[in-house]
Coordinates of C-alpha atoms in Angstrom, one line a residue:
M1 CA 94.5 70.2 122.6
F2 CA 96.2 71.6 119.8
P3 CA 96.1 70.0 116.2
F4 CA 99.9 69.5 116.8
Q5 CA 101.3 68.7 113.0
Q6 CA 103.8 65.4 112.7
D7 CA 107.0 66.6 114.8
E8 CA 108.5 64.0 112.9
L9 CA 112.1 64.6 111.4
K10 CA 111.8 65.5 107.2
F11 CA 115.0 64.4 105.5
S12 CA 115.8 64.5 101.7
M13 CA 119.0 62.1 100.0
G14 CA 122.0 63.8 98.9
P15 CA 124.8 63.0 96.4
E16 CA 126.1 60.6 98.9
N17 CA 124.1 58.6 100.5
E18 CA 123.3 61.2 103.1
T19 CA 120.1 62.4 104.7
A20 CA 120.0 66.3 104.5
V21 CA 117.1 67.9 106.6
T22 CA 114.6 69.6 104.1
E23 CA 112.8 71.5 107.1
F24 CA 113.5 72.3 110.9
I25 CA 110.9 72.4 114.1
L26 CA 110.7 75.1 116.2
E27 CA 110.7 74.3 119.1
G28 CA 109.7 78.0 120.5
F29 CA 108.4 77.3 124.8
S30 CA 107.0 73.6 124.0
A31 CA 107.3 73.5 127.7
L32 CA 104.6 75.7 128.9
D33 CA 101.6 74.7 129.2
Q34 CA 98.9 74.3 126.1
R35 CA 96.6 77.1 127.7
L36 CA 98.9 79.6 128.5
Q37 CA 100.7 78.5 125.3
L38 CA 97.3 80.1 124.1
F39 CA 96.5 83.5 126.3
L40 CA 100.7 84.2 125.6
S41 CA 100.1 83.9 121.9
L42 CA 96.7 85.8 122.0
V43 CA 98.6 89.1 124.1
L44 CA 101.9 88.8 121.3
L45 CA 98.9 89.0 118.9
L46 CA 97.8 92.1 120.3
M47 CA 101.2 93.7 120.6
Y48 CA 102.0 93.2 116.9
L49 CA 99.0 94.6 115.2
T50 CA 99.0 97.5 118.0
T51 CA 102.7 98.0 117.0
V52 CA 102.5 97.6 113.3
M53 CA 98.5 100.1 113.2
G54 CA 101.3 102.7 115.0
N55 CA 104.1 102.2 112.6
T56 CA 101.3 102.4 110.0
T57 CA 100.1 105.6 111.4
I58 CA 103.0 107.5 111.4
I59 CA 104.3 106.3 108.1
F60 CA 100.9 107.5 106.6
L61 CA 101.3 110.9 109.2
V62 CA 104.4 112.0 108.6
C63 CA 103.8 110.7 104.6
V64 CA 100.2 113.4 104.3
Y65 CA 101.6 116.3 106.3
H66 CA 104.0 118.3 105.5
R67 CA 104.7 119.7 109.1
L68 CA 105.8 116.7 110.0
Q69 CA 108.4 116.6 106.8
T70 CA 111.3 117.7 108.9
P71 CA 114.5 115.5 109.4
M72 CA 113.9 114.2 113.0
Y73 CA 109.7 112.3 111.4
I74 CA 111.6 111.1 108.8
F75 CA 114.0 109.6 110.8
I76 CA 111.4 108.2 112.9
S77 CA 108.9 106.7 110.3
N78 CA 111.4 105.1 108.8
L79 CA 112.7 103.4 112.0
S80 CA 108.8 102.9 112.2
F81 CA 108.9 100.5 108.9
L82 CA 112.3 98.9 110.0
E83 CA 110.4 98.6 113.4
I84 CA 107.2 96.6 111.8
W85 CA 109.2 94.2 109.1
F86 CA 111.7 92.8 111.7
T87 CA 109.2 92.3 114.1
S88 CA 107.0 90.8 112.0
S89 CA 110.0 88.6 110.5
T90 CA 109.6 86.7 113.9
S91 CA 106.5 87.4 115.5
I92 CA 103.9 85.9 112.9
K93 CA 105.7 82.2 112.8
L94 CA 105.0 82.6 117.1
F95 CA 102.2 83.1 116.7
V96 CA 101.6 79.9 114.2
I97 CA 103.6 78.5 116.9
L98 CA 101.6 78.7 119.8
G99 CA 98.3 79.1 119.1
S100 CA 98.1 76.2 116.9
G101 CA 101.0 74.0 117.2
R102 CA 102.2 74.3 113.5
R103 CA 106.0 74.5 114.2
T104 CA 108.2 73.3 111.7
I105 CA 109.9 75.2 109.2
P106 CA 110.9 74.5 105.8
L107 CA 115.5 75.3 105.1
S108 CA 114.5 78.2 103.3
S109 CA 112.6 80.3 105.2
C110 CA 114.2 79.5 107.9
F111 CA 117.5 81.6 106.4
A112 CA 115.2 84.0 105.3
Q113 CA 113.6 84.8 109.0
S114 CA 117.7 84.4 110.1
Y115 CA 119.0 87.2 107.3
F116 CA 116.2 89.6 107.3
Y117 CA 116.6 89.4 111.6
F118 CA 119.8 90.7 112.3
A119 CA 120.0 92.4 108.6
L120 CA 117.0 95.0 110.1
G121 CA 118.0 94.0 113.7
C122 CA 121.8 96.1 112.6
T123 CA 120.4 98.7 110.2
E124 CA 118.0 99.1 112.6
F125 CA 121.2 100.3 115.8
V126 CA 122.5 102.6 113.0
L127 CA 119.5 104.5 112.4
L128 CA 118.8 105.1 116.3
V129 CA 122.6 106.0 115.9
V130 CA 121.6 108.6 113.1
M131 CA 118.3 109.4 115.9
S132 CA 120.6 110.5 118.4
F133 CA 122.4 112.7 116.1
D134 CA 119.4 114.9 115.0
R135 CA 118.0 115.3 118.3
Y136 CA 121.9 116.5 119.5
V137 CA 121.8 118.8 116.7
A138 CA 118.3 120.2 117.0
I139 CA 119.2 120.7 121.5
C140 CA 122.8 121.3 121.7
Q141 CA 122.7 124.0 118.6
P142 CA 119.2 124.0 117.4
L143 CA 120.9 127.4 115.4
R144 CA 123.0 125.4 113.2
Y145 CA 120.1 122.3 113.1
A146 CA 118.5 123.8 109.1
A147 CA 122.8 124.1 107.8
I148 CA 123.4 120.7 109.0
M149 CA 120.3 118.2 108.4
K150 CA 120.4 119.1 105.5
P151 CA 117.8 117.2 102.6
Q152 CA 120.4 116.0 100.7
L153 CA 122.6 115.0 104.1
C154 CA 118.7 113.2 105.7
I155 CA 118.5 110.6 102.7
Q156 CA 122.1 110.3 102.6
L157 CA 122.0 109.1 106.4
V158 CA 118.0 107.6 105.5
A159 CA 119.9 105.5 102.2
A160 CA 122.4 103.9 104.5
W161 CA 120.1 101.2 106.0
V162 CA 119.1 100.4 102.1
I163 CA 123.0 99.6 102.1
G164 CA 123.5 97.7 105.3
I165 CA 120.3 95.8 104.1
T166 CA 122.5 94.5 101.0
L167 CA 126.1 94.2 102.5
L168 CA 124.1 92.0 105.2
S169 CA 123.3 89.1 102.3
Y170 CA 126.4 88.1 102.6
R171 CA 124.6 85.5 105.4
L172 CA 122.8 84.1 102.9
V173 CA 125.1 83.4 101.1
L174 CA 127.3 81.6 104.0
L175 CA 123.9 80.4 105.1
Y176 CA 123.0 78.0 101.9
Q177 CA 126.5 76.4 101.8
L178 CA 126.2 74.6 105.5
T179 CA 124.1 71.0 105.0
F180 CA 122.8 69.6 107.9
C181 CA 121.5 66.6 108.3
G182 CA 121.8 65.4 112.0
S183 CA 118.4 66.7 114.2
N184 CA 116.2 69.3 113.2
K185 CA 114.7 70.8 116.4
I186 CA 115.6 74.7 116.9
H187 CA 115.2 75.5 120.5
H188 CA 114.2 78.5 119.6
F189 CA 110.5 80.0 118.4
F190 CA 113.1 81.3 115.6
C191 CA 115.9 80.6 113.9
D192 CA 118.6 82.5 115.9
N193 CA 122.2 82.3 115.0
S194 CA 124.0 80.2 117.6
P195 CA 120.6 77.0 117.8
L196 CA 121.5 76.8 113.8
F197 CA 124.3 76.8 113.7
K198 CA 125.2 74.3 116.6
L199 CA 122.9 71.4 114.3
S200 CA 125.2 71.9 111.1
C201 CA 126.6 69.3 109.7
S202 CA 129.3 71.4 107.6
D203 CA 132.3 73.6 109.0
S204 CA 130.2 77.0 110.3
S205 CA 133.2 78.8 112.0
L206 CA 133.4 81.6 108.6
L207 CA 129.8 82.5 109.7
W208 CA 129.5 82.3 113.6
K209 CA 133.2 84.3 113.0
T210 CA 132.0 86.8 111.1
D211 CA 128.5 86.8 112.6
S212 CA 129.6 87.5 116.1
V213 CA 132.1 90.3 115.2
L214 CA 129.9 92.1 112.8
V215 CA 126.8 92.0 115.3
S216 CA 129.1 93.0 118.2
F217 CA 130.6 96.1 116.4
V218 CA 127.5 97.1 115.5
I219 CA 126.0 96.4 119.0
L220 CA 128.3 98.1 121.4
A221 CA 129.8 100.8 118.5
S222 CA 126.4 102.0 117.9
L223 CA 125.6 101.8 121.9
C224 CA 128.8 104.0 123.0
L225 CA 127.4 106.8 120.1
T226 CA 124.3 106.6 121.3
L227 CA 125.1 107.0 124.7
A228 CA 127.6 109.9 124.0
F229 CA 125.5 111.6 122.1
Y230 CA 122.8 111.4 124.5
M231 CA 125.5 112.4 127.1
G232 CA 125.9 115.6 125.0
I233 CA 122.3 116.5 125.2
L234 CA 122.2 115.8 129.1
F235 CA 125.0 117.9 129.8
C236 CA 122.8 120.9 127.7
I237 CA 119.4 120.1 129.1
L238 CA 121.6 121.2 132.6
H239 CA 122.6 124.0 131.1
L240 CA 118.9 125.5 130.1
P241 CA 117.7 128.4 131.6
A242 CA 114.3 127.7 132.0
A243 CA 113.2 124.6 134.6
S244 CA 109.6 123.4 132.7
G245 CA 112.1 123.5 129.9
R246 CA 115.0 121.1 131.2
K247 CA 112.1 119.0 132.8
K248 CA 110.0 118.4 129.2
A249 CA 113.6 117.7 127.8
F250 CA 114.8 114.9 130.9
A251 CA 111.4 113.2 130.5
T252 CA 111.6 112.9 126.8
C253 CA 115.0 111.7 126.9
S254 CA 114.5 109.3 130.3
S255 CA 112.1 107.7 128.1
H256 CA 113.9 107.2 125.1
L257 CA 117.0 105.7 127.2
T258 CA 114.3 103.4 129.0
T259 CA 113.4 101.6 125.9
L260 CA 117.6 101.5 124.5
A261 CA 118.4 100.0 127.2
I262 CA 115.5 97.6 127.0
V263 CA 116.9 96.7 123.4
Y264 CA 120.6 97.1 123.7
G265 CA 120.6 94.9 127.0
S266 CA 118.8 92.6 125.4
C267 CA 120.6 92.4 122.3
I268 CA 124.4 92.4 124.7
A269 CA 123.0 89.6 126.4
L270 CA 121.9 86.9 124.2
Y271 CA 124.8 88.2 121.1
V272 CA 127.9 90.3 122.5
R273 CA 128.0 87.4 125.8
P274 CA 129.4 83.8 125.2
S275 CA 126.0 82.0 124.7
E276 CA 127.3 79.1 127.1
D277 CA 126.6 81.7 130.0
I278 CA 122.7 81.8 129.1
S279 CA 120.1 78.6 129.1
L280 CA 118.0 78.5 126.8
E281 CA 114.8 79.0 128.5
T282 CA 116.3 82.3 129.6
S283 CA 117.5 83.4 126.1
R284 CA 114.2 82.8 124.6
F285 CA 112.6 84.9 127.3
V286 CA 115.1 88.0 127.0
A287 CA 114.9 87.7 122.7
L288 CA 111.0 88.7 123.3
L289 CA 112.1 91.5 124.6
N290 CA 113.4 92.7 121.5
T291 CA 111.9 91.3 119.1
V292 CA 108.0 91.5 120.9
L293 CA 108.1 94.5 123.9
Y294 CA 111.0 97.0 121.8
P295 CA 108.5 96.8 118.8
F296 CA 105.4 97.4 121.1
L297 CA 107.1 99.9 122.5
N298 CA 108.7 102.4 120.5
P299 CA 105.3 104.0 118.3
F300 CA 104.3 105.1 121.6
I301 CA 107.6 106.2 123.2
Y302 CA 109.5 108.5 119.8
S303 CA 106.0 109.1 118.4
L304 CA 102.4 108.3 120.0
R305 CA 103.2 111.1 122.9
N306 CA 104.1 114.0 120.7
K307 CA 101.9 117.0 120.8
T308 CA 102.5 117.7 116.6
V309 CA 102.4 114.1 115.9
I310 CA 99.0 114.2 118.4
L311 CA 97.5 117.3 116.8
A312 CA 98.0 116.0 112.7
L313 CA 96.4 113.0 113.6
N314 CA 93.5 114.6 115.3
E315 CA 93.2 116.5 112.3
A316 CA 93.1 113.2 110.6
I317 CA 90.6 111.9 112.0
A318 CA 88.1 115.2 111.9
R319 CA 89.1 114.4 108.0
V320 CA 87.9 111.0 107.8
T321 CA 85.4 110.7 110.1
P322 CA 82.5 112.6 107.9
Q323 CA 83.2 110.7 105.8
L324 CA 82.6 107.5 107.3
F325 CA 79.8 109.1 109.7
P326 CA 77.8 110.8 107.3

């Protein structure tokens, strides 16, 4: 048996003899058998550690090796940095829920988790557009690549995600204006917007509408731009003279589009379509696609299959091995 903490409600008295919730209970996958929860926690932990190690390796290689300090790898290293924090914002608490049964989360931690999940997620969509634009210029206009993708432009594009995270701080301001005085059970494994807003005793319509419009706009606008750039890339690939070059380019694009289908498909199902169309159980499993599976696949899809990255990694291993095993 798991050492479950007590799942009773915790309240504090408000100014008008009103009981206010001070922490939430994340239901997570409570319907699953306890042994299955433990097995799932071990699998997810292994995927999380692989994600963190893979992305950290990419960041290290880009920082150390000068030949990787090009726009493409700079963008990939920024994506790796975002992925580490994005998956950490939800995965760590999920391991605790599945492994130990401790489902409670303080109000402030819940708000912080919700903020970082959406801020980092929206920023990542913007970065995916930038990366697809970079690949479009590299493949379709290779002679103008150096002139278009100047270091100054790269710095400005990368700085955009910092601005995005800052602008989305409005969520924290609006979240702290909400009051919670009824049930404190969130039927999810993290503080997602829909189940969180439903528990509010105050009017959450402003935050709900703002979130819905902003998230839907970011998802759909970035999807349209990303698909437009990839369609341009595919059109250029079809005009390549060498069949081997077309095959290699198609293989690269297909792997990229597969991961994009996972993240965009899951996010459209969760946040663009009405939430009533998806059951709670389905939404929890769909959320695992963009919080665990997508970050897990990214290091392999974007970098660790790349010959230049593999060569740099082999050099790094060759340098470190004699020092560890003299």
